[in-house]
Short mmCIF file of C-alpha atoms and ligand atoms in Angstrom, two decimals:
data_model
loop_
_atom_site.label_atom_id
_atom_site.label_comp_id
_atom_site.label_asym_id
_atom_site.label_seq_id
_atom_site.Cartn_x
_atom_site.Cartn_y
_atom_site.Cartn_z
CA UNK A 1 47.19 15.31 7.15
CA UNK A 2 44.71 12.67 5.92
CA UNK A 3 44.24 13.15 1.96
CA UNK A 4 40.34 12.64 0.07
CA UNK A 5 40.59 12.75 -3.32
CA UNK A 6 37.26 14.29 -4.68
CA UNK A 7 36.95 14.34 -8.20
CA UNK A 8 34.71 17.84 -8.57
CA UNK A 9 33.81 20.47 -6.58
CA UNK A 10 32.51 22.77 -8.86
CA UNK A 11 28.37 21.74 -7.83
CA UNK A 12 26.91 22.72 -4.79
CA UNK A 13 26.67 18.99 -3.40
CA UNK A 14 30.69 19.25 -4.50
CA UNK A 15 31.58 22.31 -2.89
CA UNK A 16 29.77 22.09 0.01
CA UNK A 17 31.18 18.12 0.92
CA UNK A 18 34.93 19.47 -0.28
CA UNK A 19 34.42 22.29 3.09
CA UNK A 20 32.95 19.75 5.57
CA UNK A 21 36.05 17.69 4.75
CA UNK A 22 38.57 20.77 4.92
CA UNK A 23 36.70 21.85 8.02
CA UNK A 24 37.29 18.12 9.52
CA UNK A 25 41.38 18.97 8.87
CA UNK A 26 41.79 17.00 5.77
CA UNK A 27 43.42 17.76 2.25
CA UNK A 28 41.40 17.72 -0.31
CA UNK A 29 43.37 16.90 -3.87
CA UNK A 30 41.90 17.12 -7.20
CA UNK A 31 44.28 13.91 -8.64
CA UNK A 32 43.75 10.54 -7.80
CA UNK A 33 47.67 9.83 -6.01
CA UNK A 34 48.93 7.09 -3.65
CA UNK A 35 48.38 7.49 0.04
CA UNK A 36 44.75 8.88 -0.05
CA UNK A 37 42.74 8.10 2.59
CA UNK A 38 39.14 8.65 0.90
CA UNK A 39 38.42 8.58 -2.98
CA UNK A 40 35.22 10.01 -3.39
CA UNK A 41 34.36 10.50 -7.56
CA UNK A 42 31.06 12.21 -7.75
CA UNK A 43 30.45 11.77 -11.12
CA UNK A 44 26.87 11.62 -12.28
CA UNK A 45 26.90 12.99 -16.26
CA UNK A 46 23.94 12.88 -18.28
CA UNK A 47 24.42 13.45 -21.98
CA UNK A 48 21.59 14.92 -23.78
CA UNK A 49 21.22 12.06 -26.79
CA UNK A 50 21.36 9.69 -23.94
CA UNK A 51 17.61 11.44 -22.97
CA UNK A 52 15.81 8.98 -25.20
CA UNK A 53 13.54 6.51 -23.86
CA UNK A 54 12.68 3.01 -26.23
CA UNK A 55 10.60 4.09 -29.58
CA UNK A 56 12.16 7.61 -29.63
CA UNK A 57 15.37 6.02 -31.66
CA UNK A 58 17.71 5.64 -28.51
CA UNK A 59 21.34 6.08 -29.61
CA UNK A 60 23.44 4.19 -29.49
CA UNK A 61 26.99 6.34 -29.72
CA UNK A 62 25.39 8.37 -26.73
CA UNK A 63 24.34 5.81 -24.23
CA UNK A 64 28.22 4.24 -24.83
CA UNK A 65 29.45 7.47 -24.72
CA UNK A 66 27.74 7.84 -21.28
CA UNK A 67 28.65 4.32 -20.29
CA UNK A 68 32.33 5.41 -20.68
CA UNK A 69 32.10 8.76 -18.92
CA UNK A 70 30.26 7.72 -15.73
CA UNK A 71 31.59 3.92 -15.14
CA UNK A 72 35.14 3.38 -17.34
CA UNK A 73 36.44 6.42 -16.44
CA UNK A 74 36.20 6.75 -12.56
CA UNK A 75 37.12 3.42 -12.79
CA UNK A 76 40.05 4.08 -14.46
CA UNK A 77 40.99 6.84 -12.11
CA UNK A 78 40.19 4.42 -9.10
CA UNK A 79 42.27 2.15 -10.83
CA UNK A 80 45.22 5.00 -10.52
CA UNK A 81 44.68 5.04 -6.53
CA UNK A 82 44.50 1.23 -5.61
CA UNK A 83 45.94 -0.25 -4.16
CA UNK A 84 48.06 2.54 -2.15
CA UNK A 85 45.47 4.07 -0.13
CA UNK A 86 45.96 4.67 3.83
CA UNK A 87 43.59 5.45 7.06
CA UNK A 88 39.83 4.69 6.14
CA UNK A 89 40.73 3.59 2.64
CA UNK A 90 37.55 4.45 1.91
CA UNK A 91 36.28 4.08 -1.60
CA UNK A 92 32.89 6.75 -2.24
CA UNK A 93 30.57 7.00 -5.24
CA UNK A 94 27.63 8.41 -5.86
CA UNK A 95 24.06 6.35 -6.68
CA UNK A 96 20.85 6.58 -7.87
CA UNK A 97 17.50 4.96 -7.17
CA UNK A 98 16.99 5.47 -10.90
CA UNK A 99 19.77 2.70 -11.19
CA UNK A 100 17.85 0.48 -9.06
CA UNK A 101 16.78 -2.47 -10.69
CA UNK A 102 13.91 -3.20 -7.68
CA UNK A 103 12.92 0.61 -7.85
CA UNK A 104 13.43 2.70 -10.75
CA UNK A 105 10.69 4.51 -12.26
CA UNK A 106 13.56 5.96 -14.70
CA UNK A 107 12.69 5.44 -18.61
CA UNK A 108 15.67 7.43 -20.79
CA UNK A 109 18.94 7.87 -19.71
CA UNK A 110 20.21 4.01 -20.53
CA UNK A 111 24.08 4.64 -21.16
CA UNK A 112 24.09 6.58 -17.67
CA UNK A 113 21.89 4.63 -15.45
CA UNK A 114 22.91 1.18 -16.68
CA UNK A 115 26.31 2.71 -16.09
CA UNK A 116 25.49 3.26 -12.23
CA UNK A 117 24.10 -0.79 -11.73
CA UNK A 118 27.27 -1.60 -13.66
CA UNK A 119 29.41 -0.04 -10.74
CA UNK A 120 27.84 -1.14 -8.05
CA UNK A 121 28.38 -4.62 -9.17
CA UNK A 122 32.40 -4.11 -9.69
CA UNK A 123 32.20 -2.33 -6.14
CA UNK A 124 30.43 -5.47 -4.78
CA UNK A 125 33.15 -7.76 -6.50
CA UNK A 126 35.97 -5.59 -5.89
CA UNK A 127 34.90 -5.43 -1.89
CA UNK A 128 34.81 -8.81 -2.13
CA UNK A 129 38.73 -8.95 -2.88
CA UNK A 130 39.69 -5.80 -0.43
CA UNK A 131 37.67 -5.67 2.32
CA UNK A 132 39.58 -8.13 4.13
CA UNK A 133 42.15 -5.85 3.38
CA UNK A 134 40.90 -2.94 5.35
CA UNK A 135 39.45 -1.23 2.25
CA UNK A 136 35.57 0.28 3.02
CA UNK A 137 33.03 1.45 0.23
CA UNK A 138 30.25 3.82 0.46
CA UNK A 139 27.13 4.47 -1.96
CA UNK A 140 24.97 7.75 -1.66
CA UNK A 141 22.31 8.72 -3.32
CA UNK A 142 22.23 12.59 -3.46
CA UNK A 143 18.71 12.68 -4.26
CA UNK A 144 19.46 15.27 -7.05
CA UNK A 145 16.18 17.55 -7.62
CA UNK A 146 14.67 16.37 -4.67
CA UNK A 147 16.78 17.11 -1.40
CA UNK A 148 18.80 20.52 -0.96
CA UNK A 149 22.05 19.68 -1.88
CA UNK A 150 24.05 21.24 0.66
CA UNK A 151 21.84 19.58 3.11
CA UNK A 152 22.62 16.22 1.08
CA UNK A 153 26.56 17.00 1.06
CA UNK A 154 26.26 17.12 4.74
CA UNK A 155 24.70 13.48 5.10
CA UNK A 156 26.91 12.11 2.78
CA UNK A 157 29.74 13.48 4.58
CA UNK A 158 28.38 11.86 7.64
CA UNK A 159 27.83 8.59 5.64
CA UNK A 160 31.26 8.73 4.08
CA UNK A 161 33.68 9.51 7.49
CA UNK A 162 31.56 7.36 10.22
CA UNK A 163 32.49 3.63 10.70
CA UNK A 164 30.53 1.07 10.52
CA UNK A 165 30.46 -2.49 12.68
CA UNK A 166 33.71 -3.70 12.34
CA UNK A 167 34.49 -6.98 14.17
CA UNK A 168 37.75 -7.18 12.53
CA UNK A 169 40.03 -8.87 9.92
CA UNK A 170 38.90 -12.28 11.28
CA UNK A 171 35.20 -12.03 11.93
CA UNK A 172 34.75 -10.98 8.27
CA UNK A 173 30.77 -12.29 8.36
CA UNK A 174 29.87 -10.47 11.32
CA UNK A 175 31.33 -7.22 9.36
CA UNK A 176 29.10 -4.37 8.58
CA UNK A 177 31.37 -3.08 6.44
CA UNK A 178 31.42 -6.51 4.56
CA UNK A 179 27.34 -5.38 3.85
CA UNK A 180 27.69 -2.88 0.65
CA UNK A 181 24.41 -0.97 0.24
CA UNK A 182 23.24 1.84 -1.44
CA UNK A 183 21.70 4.95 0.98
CA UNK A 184 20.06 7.99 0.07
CA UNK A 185 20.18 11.21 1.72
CA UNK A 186 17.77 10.65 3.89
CA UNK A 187 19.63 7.45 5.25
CA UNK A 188 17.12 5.22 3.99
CA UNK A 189 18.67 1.63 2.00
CA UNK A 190 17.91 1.43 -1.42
CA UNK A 191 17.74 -1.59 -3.34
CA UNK A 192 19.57 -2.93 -5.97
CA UNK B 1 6.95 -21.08 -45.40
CA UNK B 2 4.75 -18.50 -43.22
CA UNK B 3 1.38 -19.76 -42.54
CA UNK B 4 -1.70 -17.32 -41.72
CA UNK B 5 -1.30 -16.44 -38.08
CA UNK B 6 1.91 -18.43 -37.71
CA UNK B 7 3.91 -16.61 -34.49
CA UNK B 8 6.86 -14.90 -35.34
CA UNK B 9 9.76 -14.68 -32.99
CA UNK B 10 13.65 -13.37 -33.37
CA UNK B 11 16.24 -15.34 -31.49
CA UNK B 12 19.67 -13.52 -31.22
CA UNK B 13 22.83 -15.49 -30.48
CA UNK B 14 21.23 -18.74 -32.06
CA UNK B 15 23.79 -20.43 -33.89
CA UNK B 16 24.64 -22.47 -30.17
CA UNK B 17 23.81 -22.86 -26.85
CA UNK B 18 20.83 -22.04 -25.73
CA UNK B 19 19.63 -19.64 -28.44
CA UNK B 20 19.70 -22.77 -30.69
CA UNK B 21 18.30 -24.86 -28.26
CA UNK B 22 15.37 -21.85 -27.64
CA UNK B 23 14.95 -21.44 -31.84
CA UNK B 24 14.36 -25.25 -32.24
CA UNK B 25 11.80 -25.32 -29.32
CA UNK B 26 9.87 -22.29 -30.79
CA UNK B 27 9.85 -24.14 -34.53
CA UNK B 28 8.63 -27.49 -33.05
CA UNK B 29 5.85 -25.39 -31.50
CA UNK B 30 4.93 -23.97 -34.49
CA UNK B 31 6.36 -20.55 -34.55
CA UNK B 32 8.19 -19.06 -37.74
CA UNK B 33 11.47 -17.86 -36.13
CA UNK B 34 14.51 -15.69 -37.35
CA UNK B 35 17.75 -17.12 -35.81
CA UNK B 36 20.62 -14.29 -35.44
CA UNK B 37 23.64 -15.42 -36.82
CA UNK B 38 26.94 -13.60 -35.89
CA UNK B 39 30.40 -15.91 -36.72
CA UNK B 40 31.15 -18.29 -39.81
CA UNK B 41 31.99 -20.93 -36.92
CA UNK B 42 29.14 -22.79 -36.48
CA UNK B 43 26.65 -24.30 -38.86
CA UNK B 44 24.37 -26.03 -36.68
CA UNK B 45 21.61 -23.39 -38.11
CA UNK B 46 22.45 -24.23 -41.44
CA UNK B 47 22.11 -28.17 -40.79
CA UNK B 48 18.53 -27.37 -39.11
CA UNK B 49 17.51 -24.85 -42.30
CA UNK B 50 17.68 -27.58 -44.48
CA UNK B 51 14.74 -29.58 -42.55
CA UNK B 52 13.39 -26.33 -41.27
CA UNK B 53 10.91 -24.16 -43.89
CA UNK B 54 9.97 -21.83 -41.11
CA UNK B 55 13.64 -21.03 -40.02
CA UNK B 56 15.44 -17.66 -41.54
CA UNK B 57 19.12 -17.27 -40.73
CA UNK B 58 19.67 -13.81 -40.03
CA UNK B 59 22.83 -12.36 -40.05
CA UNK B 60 23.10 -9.87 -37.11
CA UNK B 61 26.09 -8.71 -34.60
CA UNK B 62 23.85 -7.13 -32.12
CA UNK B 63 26.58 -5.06 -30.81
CA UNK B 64 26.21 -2.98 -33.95
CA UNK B 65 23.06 -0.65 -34.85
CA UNK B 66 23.71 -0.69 -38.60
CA UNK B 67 23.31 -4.50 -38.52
CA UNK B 68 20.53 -4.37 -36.01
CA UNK B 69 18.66 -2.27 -38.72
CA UNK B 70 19.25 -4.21 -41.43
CA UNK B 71 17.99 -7.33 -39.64
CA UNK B 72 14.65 -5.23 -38.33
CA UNK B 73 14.84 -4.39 -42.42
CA UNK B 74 14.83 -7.67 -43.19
CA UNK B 75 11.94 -9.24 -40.69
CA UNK B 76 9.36 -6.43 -42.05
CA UNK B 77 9.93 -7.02 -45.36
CA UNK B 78 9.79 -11.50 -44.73
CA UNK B 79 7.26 -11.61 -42.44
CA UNK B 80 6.22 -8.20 -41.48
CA UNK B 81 5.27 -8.64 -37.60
CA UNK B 82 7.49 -9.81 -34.61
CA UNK B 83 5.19 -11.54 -31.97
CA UNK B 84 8.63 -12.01 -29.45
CA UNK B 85 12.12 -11.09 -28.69
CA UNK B 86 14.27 -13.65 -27.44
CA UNK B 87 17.81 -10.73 -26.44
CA UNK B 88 20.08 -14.32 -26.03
CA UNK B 89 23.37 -13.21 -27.84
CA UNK B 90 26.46 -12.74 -25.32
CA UNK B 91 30.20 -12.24 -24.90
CA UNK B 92 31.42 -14.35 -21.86
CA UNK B 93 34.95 -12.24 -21.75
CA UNK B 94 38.06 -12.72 -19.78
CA UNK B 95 38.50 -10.79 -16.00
CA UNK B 96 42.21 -9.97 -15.70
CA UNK B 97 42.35 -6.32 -17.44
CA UNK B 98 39.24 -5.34 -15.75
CA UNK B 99 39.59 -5.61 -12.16
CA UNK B 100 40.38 -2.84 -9.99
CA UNK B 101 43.80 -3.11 -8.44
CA UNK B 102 44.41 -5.96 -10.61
CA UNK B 103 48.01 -6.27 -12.63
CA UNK B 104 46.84 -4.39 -15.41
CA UNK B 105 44.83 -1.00 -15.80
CA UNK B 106 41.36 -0.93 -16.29
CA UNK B 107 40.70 -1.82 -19.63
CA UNK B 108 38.17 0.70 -20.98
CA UNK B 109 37.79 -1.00 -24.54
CA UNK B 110 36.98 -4.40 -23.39
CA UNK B 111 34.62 -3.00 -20.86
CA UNK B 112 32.36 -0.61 -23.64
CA UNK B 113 32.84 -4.00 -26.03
CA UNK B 114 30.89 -6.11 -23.41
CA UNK B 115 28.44 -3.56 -22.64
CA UNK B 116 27.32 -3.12 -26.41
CA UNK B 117 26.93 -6.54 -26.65
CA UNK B 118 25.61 -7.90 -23.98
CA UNK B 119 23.49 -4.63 -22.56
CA UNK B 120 23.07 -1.60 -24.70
CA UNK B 121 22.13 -3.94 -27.21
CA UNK B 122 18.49 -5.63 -25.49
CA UNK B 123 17.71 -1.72 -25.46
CA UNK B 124 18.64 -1.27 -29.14
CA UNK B 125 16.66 -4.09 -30.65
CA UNK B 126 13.95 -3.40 -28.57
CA UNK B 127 13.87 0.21 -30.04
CA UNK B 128 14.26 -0.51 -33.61
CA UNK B 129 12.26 -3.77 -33.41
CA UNK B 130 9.34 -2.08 -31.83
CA UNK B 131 7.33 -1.12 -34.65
CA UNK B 132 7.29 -4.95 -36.19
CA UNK B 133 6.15 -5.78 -32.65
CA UNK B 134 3.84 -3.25 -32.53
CA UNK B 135 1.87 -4.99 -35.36
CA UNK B 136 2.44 -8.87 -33.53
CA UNK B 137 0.28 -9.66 -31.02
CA UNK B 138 1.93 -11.22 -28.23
CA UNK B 139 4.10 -8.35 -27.64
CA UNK B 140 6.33 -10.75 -25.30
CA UNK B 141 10.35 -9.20 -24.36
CA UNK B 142 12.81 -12.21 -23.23
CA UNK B 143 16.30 -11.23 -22.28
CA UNK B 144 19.35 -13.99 -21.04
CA UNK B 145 20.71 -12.56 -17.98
CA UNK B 146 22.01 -14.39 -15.64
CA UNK B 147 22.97 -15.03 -11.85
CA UNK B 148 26.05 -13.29 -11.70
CA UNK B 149 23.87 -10.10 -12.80
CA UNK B 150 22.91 -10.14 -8.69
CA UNK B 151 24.65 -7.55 -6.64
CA UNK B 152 23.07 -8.75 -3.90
CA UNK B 153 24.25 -12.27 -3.96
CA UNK B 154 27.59 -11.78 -5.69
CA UNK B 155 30.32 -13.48 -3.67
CA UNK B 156 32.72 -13.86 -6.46
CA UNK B 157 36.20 -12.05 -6.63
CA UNK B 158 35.94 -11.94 -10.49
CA UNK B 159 34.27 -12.37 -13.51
CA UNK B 160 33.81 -8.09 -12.97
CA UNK B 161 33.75 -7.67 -17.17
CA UNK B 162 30.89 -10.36 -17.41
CA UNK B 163 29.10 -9.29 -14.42
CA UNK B 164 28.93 -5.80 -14.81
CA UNK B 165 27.21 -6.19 -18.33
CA UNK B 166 24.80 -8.35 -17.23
CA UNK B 167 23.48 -5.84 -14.03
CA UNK B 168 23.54 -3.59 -16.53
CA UNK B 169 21.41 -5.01 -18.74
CA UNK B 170 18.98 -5.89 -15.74
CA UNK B 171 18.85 -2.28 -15.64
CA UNK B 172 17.94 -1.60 -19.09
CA UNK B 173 15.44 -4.10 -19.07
CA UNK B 174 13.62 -2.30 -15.88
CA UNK B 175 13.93 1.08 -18.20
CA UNK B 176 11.90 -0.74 -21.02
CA UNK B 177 9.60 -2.51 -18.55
CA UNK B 178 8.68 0.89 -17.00
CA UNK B 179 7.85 1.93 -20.74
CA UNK B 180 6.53 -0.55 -22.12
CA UNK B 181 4.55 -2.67 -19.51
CA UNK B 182 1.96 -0.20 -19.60
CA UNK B 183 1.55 -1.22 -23.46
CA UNK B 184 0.84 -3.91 -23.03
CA UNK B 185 4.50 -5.53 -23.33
CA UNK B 186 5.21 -8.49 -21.01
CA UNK B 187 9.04 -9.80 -19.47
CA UNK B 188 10.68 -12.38 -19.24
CA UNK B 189 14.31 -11.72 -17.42
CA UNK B 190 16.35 -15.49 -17.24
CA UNK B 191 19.24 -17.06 -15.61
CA UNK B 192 19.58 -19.91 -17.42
CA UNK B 193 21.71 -21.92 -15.29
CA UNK B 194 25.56 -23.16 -15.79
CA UNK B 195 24.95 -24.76 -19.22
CA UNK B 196 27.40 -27.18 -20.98
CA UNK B 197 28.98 -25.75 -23.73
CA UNK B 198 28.45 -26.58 -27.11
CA UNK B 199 30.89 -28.09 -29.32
CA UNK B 200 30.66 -26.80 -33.36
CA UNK B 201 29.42 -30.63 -34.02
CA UNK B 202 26.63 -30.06 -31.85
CA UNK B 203 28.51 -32.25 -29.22
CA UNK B 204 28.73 -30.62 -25.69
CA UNK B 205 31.71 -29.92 -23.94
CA UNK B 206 32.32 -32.20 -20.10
CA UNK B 207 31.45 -30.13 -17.28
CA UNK B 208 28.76 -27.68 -16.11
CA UNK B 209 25.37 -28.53 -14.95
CA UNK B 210 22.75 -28.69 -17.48
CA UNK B 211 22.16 -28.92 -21.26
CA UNK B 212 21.15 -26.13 -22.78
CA UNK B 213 18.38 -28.38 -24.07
CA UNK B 214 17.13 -28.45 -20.60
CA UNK B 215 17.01 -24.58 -20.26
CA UNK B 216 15.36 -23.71 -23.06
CA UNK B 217 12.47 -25.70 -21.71
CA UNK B 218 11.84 -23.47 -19.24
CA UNK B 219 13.04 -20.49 -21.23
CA UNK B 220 10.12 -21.70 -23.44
CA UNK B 221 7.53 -22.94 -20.86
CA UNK B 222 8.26 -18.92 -19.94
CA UNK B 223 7.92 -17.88 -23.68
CA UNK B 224 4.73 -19.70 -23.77
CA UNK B 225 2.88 -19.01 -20.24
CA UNK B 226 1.27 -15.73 -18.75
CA UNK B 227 1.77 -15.08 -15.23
CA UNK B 228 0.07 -14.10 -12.50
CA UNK B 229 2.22 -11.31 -11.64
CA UNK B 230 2.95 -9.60 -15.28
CA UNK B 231 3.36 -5.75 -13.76
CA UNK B 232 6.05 -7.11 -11.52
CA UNK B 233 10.10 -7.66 -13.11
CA UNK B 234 11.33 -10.72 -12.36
CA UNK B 235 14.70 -12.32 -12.72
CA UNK B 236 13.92 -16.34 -12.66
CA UNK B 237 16.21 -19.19 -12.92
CA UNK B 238 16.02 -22.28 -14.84
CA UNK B 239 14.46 -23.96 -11.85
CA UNK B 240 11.65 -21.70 -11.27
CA UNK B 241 12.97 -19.58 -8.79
CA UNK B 242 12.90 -15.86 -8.40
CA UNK B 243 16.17 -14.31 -7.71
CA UNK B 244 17.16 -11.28 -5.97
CA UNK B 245 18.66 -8.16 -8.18
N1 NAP C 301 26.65 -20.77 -20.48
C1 NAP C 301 26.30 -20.53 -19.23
O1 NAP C 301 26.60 -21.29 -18.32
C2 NAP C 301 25.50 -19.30 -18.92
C3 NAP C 301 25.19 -18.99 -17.60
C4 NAP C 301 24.41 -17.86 -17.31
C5 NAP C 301 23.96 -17.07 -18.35
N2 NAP C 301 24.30 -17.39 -19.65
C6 NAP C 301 23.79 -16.52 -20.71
O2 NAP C 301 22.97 -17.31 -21.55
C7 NAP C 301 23.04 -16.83 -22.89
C8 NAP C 301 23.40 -17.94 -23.82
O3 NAP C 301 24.59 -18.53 -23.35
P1 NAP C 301 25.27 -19.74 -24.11
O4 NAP C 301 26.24 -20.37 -23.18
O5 NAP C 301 24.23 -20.54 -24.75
O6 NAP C 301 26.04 -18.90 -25.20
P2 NAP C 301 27.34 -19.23 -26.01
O7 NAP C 301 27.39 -20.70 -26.33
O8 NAP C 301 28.49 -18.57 -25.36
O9 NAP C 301 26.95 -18.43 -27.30
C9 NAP C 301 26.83 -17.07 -27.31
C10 NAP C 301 26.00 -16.72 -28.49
O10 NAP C 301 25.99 -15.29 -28.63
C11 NAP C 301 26.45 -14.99 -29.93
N3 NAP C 301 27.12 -13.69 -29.98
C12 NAP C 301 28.25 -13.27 -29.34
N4 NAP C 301 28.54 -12.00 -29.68
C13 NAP C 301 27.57 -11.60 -30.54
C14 NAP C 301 27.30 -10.40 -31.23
N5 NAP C 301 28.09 -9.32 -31.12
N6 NAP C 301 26.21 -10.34 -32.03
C15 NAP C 301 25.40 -11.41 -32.15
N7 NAP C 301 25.59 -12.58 -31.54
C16 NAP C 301 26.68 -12.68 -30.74
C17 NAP C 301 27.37 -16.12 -30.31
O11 NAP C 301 27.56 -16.15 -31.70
P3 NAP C 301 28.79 -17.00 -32.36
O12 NAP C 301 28.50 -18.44 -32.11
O13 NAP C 301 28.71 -16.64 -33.79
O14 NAP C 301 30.03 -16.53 -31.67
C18 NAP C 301 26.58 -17.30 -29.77
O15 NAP C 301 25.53 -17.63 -30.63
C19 NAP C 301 24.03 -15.68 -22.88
O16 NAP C 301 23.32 -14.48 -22.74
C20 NAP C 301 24.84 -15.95 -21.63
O17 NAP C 301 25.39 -14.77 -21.10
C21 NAP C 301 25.05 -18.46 -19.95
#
């Protein structure tokens, strides 16, 4: 049986995508251990002194704070996994278009949405290294207050278990997989 | 010596590089300008003071609120006005601990140590500088990022300590813009290009592409020109060119 590691499933988005996977026939484990097949860390913490927007006396301890919780940390437990994983090895995290530099609209919330740009970047380098070893990486945006979120678990299981153009090991540039992008429940690419 | 109407700027990470380079641009141009000052190493500020009346050497590790504030102290009481914010200071930082599935765990420490400094930390200054620029009138916000910040043309393998702090600060910067554009406040986001280092006799180290002489021209020909497109964020280079985030 093909393991996913899924790091919560206490929300609805979390519940709802651990019982599309366990419907599909796959374990779902709570740990980060070797042979997992998807490691999918939906963590998305805001911390309330990380609320304050530039004037208000933003603080410092918080944003860090924040910065440790949603980047060092599921790092860390990625970290734990890699390089042992089998099957898709499919790395999942979540995104935000608040953490897009091109689109967000976002003005508090610093330690958590710098945070998210930070980790797309060590995805983008760390794809960089693995891809070309079979490993595949997947950004979703859940749209959180906006789309129903058992409706959004459902495209993001989609998103997370369906290939994408592969041409290989050797035709690495004409990879889709080699392509890392951010997409939002509604499928549509958001920007960086 | 402050002269009636003289522009006031604060330069952070200006005791090399291109801060310096940026710091002794603004004073040729006439600008009164606080230089942040973090290690004993270098004393190329100290040479320049001596010739320099409109030149303050502030001491300020930017990674650090307390010092932050006491250098925002220390500006209201001296001049009492900041017209700009040059957010230079950086740590470079070493790769090896960082990477996933590298030989080492993650290294948590040295990942929050580059984010303070060379992220969280445009956001902090910003925030407790705001009322002294507030009271300046060009109300002008430059930060050093840099290429590697782009996710969207990253082809490297490593450099993931560096790089993460620096898309991170892109992001920090588009949370102030979306404040503080409508204020009034304009951006300036800058790759500055591979720059030689500098040597603590001023010399520069062999290698790289440009001086950091060379930068800070258009670091400053930024500092000192509107443009036509002010409402939209822009990450240039040291050529001119717009870059992709
Ligand atoms: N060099 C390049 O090729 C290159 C390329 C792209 C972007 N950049 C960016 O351009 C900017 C300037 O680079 P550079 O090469 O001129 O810099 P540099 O020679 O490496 O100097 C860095 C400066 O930042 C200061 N600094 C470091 N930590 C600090 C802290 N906690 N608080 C206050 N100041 C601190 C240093 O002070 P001390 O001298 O006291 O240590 C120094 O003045 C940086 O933002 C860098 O990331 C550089």
């Amino acid at each position: 049986m093909q393991k996913v590691y899924l790091s919560e499933e206490k929300s609805v988005f979390g519940a709802r995508l651990a019982s599309r996977f366990r419907e599909a026939g796959y374990e779902v484990v709570r740990e980060p251990a070797p042979g997992l097949s998807f490691f999918i860390d939906l963590t998305d913490e805001s911390l309330p002194g990380d609320g304050l927007s530039v004037g208000e006396g933003i603080d410092a301890g918080a944003a860090a704070e924040a910065y440790r919780r949603n980047v060092c940390l599921p790092l860390q437990k990625l970290d734990a996994a890699f390089p042992d994983m089998t099957g898709a090895k499919r790395i999942c995290f979540l995104a935000s278009r608040d953490a897009s530099v091109e689109w967000s609209r976002a003005t508090a919330g610093y330690g958590r949405l710098m945070a998210r740009a930070a980790l797309y970047q060590i995805l983008t380098i760390t794809k960089n290294t693995w891809l070309a070893k079979g490993y595949t990486f997947r950004l979703f945006d859940p749209m959180r207050g906006e789309a129903d979120p058992e409706k959004a678990a459902d495209a993001a299981f989609v998103y997370f278990t369906r290939d994408r153009y592969d041409d290989g090991p050797d035709n690495l540039d004409r990879n889709d997989e080699g392509n890392l992008l951010v997409r939002d429940a509604f499928g549509r690419e958001i920007p960086w | 010596m402050e002269t009636i109407n003289q522009k006031t700027a604060l330069v952070t990470g200006a005791d090399r590089g291109l801060g310096l380079s940026v710091a002794k641009g603004l004073l040729k141009e006439g600008w009164r300008v606080f230089a942040g000052k973090y290690l004993a190493d270098y004393s190329l500020l100290e040479d320049l003071a001596a010739e320099e009346k409109s030149l303050s050497i502030l001491p300020l590790d930017v990674s650090d609120p307390e010092s932050v504030r006491a250098a925002a102290e220390r500006i209201a009481r001296d001049a009492g006005k900041l017209d700009l914010l040059v957010s230079n200071a950086a740590l470079m930082g070493g790769n090896a601990r960082c990477a996933v599935g590298g030989d080492a765990p993650v290294d948590t420490d040295a990942l929050l140590l580059s984010f303070r400094t060379n992220s969280l930390a445009a956001p902090i200054l910003t925030d407790r500088l705001l009322p002294l620029l507030e009271k300046g009138e060009m109300k002008r916000l430059f930060f050093t990022s840099s290429e590697i910040s782009s996710v969207r043309l990253q082809r490297r393998t490593g450099d993931v300590r560096y790089a993460m702090s620096k898309t991170a600060l892109n992001l920090g910067v588009r949370l102030l813009f979306n404040s503080l554009r409508p204020r009034g406040y304009t951006f300036r986001l800058y790759q500055p290009g591979w720059m030689k280092r500098v040597n603590p006799d001023g010399s520069r180290v062999a290698g790289a592409q440009i001086d950091p002489d060379e930068s800070a021209e258009e670091a400053l020909r930024l500092i000192r020109e509107d443009r036509i497109d002010e409402d939209r964020l822009v990450l240039t280079d040291y050529l001119g060119h717009e870059l992709s985030f």
